[in-house]
Coordinates of N, CA and C in Angstrom, one line a residue:
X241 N 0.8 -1.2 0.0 CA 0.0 0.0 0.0 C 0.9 1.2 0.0
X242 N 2.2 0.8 0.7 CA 3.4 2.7 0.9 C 3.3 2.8 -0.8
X243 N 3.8 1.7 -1.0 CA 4.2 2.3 -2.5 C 3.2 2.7 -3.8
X244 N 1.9 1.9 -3.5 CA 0.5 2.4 -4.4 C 0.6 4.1 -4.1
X245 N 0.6 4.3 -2.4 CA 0.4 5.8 -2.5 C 1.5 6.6 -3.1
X246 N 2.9 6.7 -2.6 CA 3.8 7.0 -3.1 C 3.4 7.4 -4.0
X247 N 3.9 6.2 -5.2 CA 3.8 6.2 -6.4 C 2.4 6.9 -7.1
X248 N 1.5 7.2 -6.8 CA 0.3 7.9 -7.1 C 0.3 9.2 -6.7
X249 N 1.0 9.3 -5.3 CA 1.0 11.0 -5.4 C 2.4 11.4 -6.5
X250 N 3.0 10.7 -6.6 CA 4.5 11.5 -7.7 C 3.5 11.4 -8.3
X251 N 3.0 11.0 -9.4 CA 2.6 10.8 -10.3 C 1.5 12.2 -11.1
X252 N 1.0 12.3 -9.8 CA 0.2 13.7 -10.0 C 0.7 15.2 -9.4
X253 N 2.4 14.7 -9.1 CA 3.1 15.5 -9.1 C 2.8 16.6 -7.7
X254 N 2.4 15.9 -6.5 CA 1.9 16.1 -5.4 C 3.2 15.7 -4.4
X255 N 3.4 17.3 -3.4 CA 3.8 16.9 -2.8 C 3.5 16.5 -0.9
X256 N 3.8 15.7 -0.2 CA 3.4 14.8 1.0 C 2.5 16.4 1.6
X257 N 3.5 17.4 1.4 CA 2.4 18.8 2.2 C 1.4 19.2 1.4
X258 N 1.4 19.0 0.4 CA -0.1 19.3 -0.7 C -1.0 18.3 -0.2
X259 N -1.0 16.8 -0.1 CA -1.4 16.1 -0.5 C -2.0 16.2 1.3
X260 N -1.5 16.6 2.2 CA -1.8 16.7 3.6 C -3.1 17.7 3.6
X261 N -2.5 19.2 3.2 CA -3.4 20.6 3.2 C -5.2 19.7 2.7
X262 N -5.0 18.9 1.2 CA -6.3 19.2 0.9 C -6.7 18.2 1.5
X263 N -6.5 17.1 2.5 CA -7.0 16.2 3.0 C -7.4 16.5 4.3
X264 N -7.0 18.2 5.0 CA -7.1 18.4 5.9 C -6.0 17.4 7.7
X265 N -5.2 16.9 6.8 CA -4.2 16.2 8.0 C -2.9 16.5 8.3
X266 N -2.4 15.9 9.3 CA -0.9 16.7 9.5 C 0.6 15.9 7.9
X267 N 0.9 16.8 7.5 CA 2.3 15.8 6.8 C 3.2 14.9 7.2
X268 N 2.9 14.9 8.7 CA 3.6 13.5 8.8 C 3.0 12.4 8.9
X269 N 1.2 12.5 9.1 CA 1.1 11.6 8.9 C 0.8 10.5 7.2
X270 N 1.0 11.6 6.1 CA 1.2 11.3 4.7 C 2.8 10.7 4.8
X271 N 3.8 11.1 5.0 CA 5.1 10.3 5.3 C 4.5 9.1 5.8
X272 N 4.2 8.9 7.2 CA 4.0 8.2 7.6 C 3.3 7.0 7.0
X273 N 2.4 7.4 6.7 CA 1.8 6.3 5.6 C 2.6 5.5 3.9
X274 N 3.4 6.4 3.8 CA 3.8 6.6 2.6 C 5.5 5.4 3.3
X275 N 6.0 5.1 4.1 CA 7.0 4.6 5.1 C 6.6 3.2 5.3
X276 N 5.4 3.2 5.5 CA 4.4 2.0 6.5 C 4.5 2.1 8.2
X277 N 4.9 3.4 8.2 CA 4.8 3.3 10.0 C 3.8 3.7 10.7
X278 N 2.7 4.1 9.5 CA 1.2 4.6 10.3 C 0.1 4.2 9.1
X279 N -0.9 3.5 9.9 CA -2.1 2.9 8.6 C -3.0 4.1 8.2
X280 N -3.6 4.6 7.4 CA -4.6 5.6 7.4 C -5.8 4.7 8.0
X281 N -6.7 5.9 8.6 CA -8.1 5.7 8.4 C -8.9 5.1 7.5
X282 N -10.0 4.4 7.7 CA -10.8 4.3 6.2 C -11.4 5.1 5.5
X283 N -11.6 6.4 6.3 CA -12.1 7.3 5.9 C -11.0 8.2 5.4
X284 N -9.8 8.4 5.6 CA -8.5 8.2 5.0 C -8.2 7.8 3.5
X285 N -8.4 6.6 3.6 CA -8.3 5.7 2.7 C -9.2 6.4 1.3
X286 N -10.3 6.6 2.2 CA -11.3 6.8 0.7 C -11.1 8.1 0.1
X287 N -10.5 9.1 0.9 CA -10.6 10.3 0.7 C -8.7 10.1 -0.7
X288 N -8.2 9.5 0.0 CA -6.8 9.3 -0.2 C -6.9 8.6 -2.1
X289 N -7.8 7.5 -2.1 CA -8.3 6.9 -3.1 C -9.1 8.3 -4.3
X290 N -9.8 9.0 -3.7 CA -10.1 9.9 -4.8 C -9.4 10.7 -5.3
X291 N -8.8 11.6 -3.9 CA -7.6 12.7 -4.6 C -6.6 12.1 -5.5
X292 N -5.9 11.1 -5.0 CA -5.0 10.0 -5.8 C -5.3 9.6 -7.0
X293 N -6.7 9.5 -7.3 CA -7.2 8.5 -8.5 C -6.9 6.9 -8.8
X294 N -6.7 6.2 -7.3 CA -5.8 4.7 -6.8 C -7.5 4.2 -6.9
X295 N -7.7 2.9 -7.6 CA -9.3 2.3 -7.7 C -9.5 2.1 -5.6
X296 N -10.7 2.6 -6.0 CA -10.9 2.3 -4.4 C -10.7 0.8 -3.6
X297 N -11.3 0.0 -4.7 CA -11.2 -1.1 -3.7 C -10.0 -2.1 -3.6
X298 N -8.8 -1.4 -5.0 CA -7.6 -1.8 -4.4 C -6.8 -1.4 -3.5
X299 N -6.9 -0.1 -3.2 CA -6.8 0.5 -2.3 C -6.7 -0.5 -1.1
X300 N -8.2 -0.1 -0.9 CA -8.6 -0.9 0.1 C -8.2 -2.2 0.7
X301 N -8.4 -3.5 -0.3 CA -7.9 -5.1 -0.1 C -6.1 -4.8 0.2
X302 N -5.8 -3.6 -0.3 CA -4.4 -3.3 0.1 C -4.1 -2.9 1.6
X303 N -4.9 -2.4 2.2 CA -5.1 -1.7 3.3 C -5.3 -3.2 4.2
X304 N -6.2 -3.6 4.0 CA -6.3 -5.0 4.6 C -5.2 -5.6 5.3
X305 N -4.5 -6.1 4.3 CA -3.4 -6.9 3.8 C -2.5 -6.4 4.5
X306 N -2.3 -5.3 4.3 CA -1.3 -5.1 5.5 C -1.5 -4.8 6.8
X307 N -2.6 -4.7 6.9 CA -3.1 -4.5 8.4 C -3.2 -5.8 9.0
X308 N -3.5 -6.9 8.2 CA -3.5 -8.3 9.2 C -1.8 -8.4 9.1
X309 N -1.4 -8.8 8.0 CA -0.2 -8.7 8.3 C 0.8 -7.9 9.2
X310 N 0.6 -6.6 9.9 CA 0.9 -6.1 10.2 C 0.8 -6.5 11.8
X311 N -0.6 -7.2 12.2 CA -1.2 -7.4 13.3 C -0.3 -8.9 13.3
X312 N -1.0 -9.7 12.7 CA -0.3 -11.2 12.6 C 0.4 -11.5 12.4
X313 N 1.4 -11.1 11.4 CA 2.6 -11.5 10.6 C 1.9 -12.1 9.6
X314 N 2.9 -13.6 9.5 CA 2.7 -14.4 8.7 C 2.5 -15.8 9.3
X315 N 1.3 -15.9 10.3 CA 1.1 -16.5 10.8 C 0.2 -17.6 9.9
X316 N 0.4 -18.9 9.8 CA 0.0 -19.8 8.9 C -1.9 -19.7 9.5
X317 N -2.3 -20.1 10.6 CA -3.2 -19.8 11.1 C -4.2 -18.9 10.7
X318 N -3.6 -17.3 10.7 CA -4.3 -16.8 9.9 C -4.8 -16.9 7.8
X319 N -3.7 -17.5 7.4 CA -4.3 -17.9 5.8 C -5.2 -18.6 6.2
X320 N -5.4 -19.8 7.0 CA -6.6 -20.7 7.5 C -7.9 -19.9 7.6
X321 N -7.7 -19.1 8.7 CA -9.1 -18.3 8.9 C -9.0 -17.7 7.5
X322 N -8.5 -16.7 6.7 CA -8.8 -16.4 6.0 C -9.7 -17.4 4.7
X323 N -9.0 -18.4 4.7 CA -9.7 -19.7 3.8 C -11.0 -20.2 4.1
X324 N -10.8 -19.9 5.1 CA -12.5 -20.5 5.9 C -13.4 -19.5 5.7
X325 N -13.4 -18.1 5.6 CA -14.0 -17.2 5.1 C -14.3 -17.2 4.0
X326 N -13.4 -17.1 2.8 CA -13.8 -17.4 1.2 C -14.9 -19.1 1.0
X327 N -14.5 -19.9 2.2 CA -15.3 -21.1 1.9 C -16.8 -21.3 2.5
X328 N -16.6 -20.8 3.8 CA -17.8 -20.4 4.2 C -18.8 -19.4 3.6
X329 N -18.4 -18.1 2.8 CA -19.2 -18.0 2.6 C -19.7 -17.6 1.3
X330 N -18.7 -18.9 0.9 CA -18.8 -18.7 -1.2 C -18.6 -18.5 -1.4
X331 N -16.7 -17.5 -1.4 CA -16.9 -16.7 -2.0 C -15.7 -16.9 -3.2
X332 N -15.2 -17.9 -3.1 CA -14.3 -18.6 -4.4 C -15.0 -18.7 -5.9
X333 N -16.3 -19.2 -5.7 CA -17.2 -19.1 -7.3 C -18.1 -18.0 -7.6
X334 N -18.2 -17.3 -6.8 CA -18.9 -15.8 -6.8 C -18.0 -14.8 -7.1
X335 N -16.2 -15.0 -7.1 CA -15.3 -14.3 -7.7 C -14.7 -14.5 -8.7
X336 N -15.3 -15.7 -9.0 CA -14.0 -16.0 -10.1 C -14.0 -15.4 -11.8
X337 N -15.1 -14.6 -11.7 CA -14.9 -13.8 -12.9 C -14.5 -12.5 -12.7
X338 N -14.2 -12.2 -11.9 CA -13.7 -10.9 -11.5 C -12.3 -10.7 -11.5
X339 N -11.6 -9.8 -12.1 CA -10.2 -10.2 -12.0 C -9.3 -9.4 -11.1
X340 N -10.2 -8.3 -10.4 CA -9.3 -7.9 -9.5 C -9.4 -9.0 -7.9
X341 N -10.4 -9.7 -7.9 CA -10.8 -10.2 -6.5 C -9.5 -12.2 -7.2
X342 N -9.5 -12.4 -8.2 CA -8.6 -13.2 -9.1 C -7.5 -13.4 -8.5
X343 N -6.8 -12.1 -8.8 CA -5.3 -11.1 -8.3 C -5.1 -11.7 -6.9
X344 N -5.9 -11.3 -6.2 CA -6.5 -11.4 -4.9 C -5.9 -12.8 -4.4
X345 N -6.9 -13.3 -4.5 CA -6.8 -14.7 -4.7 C -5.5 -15.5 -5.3
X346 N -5.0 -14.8 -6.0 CA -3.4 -15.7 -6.4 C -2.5 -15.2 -5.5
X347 N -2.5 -13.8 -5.0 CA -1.9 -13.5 -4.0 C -2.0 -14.2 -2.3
X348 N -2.9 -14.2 -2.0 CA -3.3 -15.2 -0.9 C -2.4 -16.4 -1.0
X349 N -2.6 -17.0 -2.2 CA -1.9 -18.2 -2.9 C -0.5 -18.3 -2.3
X350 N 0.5 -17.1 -3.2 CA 1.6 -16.7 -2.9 C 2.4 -17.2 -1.5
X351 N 1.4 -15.8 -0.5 CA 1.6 -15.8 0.8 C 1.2 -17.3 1.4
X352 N 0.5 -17.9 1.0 CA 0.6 -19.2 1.4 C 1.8 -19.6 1.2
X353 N 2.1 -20.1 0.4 CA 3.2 -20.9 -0.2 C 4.5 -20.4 0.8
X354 N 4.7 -19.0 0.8 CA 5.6 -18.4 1.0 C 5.7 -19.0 2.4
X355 N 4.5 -19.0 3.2 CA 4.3 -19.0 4.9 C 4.9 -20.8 4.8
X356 N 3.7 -21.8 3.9 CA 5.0 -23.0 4.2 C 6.4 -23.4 4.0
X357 N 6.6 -22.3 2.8 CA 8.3 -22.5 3.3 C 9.0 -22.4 3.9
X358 N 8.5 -21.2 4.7 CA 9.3 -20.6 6.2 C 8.9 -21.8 7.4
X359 N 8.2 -22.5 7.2 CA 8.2 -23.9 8.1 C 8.7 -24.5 8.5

């Protein structure tokens, strides 16, 4: 997620104190986000997603991701709970034409794989 934002405010040629002023928050905490040493808000997030022009709900599944991670590591346990969510409540054949929830999904994959090798 540091680097979606980053990369999104250069891009529009914004700097961490512009990008602060019109969001009404302090510039460290746009560093800070931009570092990974502070998560935004969701209300953050969405405001952050417009100014930026970042798809919201990548954004967001990004925001996630690093927040459990952030909380859990890479605790194998948690890909479990996570799997038991997509299975319980369907949500593996209800995505599968979608290609950003797809992404998603292969990434999970990844982080799996990744979490049994460190075993």
């Amino acid at each position: 997620m540091k680097i979606l934002l980053k990369n999104a405010r250069e891009q529009k040629n914004l700097k961490t104190r512009e990008v602060a002023q019109i969001l009404g928050i302090d510039q460290a905490l746009i560093s800070k986000f931009e570092s990974g040493t502070r998560f935004p808000t969701r209300e953050q997030i969405s405001k952050l997603s417009k100014l930026l022009n970042i798809d919201y709900d990548i954004l967001m599944v990004s925001w996630i991701k690093e927040k459990i991670l952030n909380d859990y590591g890479n605790e194998l346990n948690v890909l479990k709970a996570l799997s038991f969510i997509l299975i319980e409540n369907n949500y593996t054949s209800s995505f599968s034409n979608e290609p950003k929830i797809d992404s998603i999904l292969e990434e999970m994959e990844r982080l799996k794989d990744k979490l049994q090798q460190l075993r």
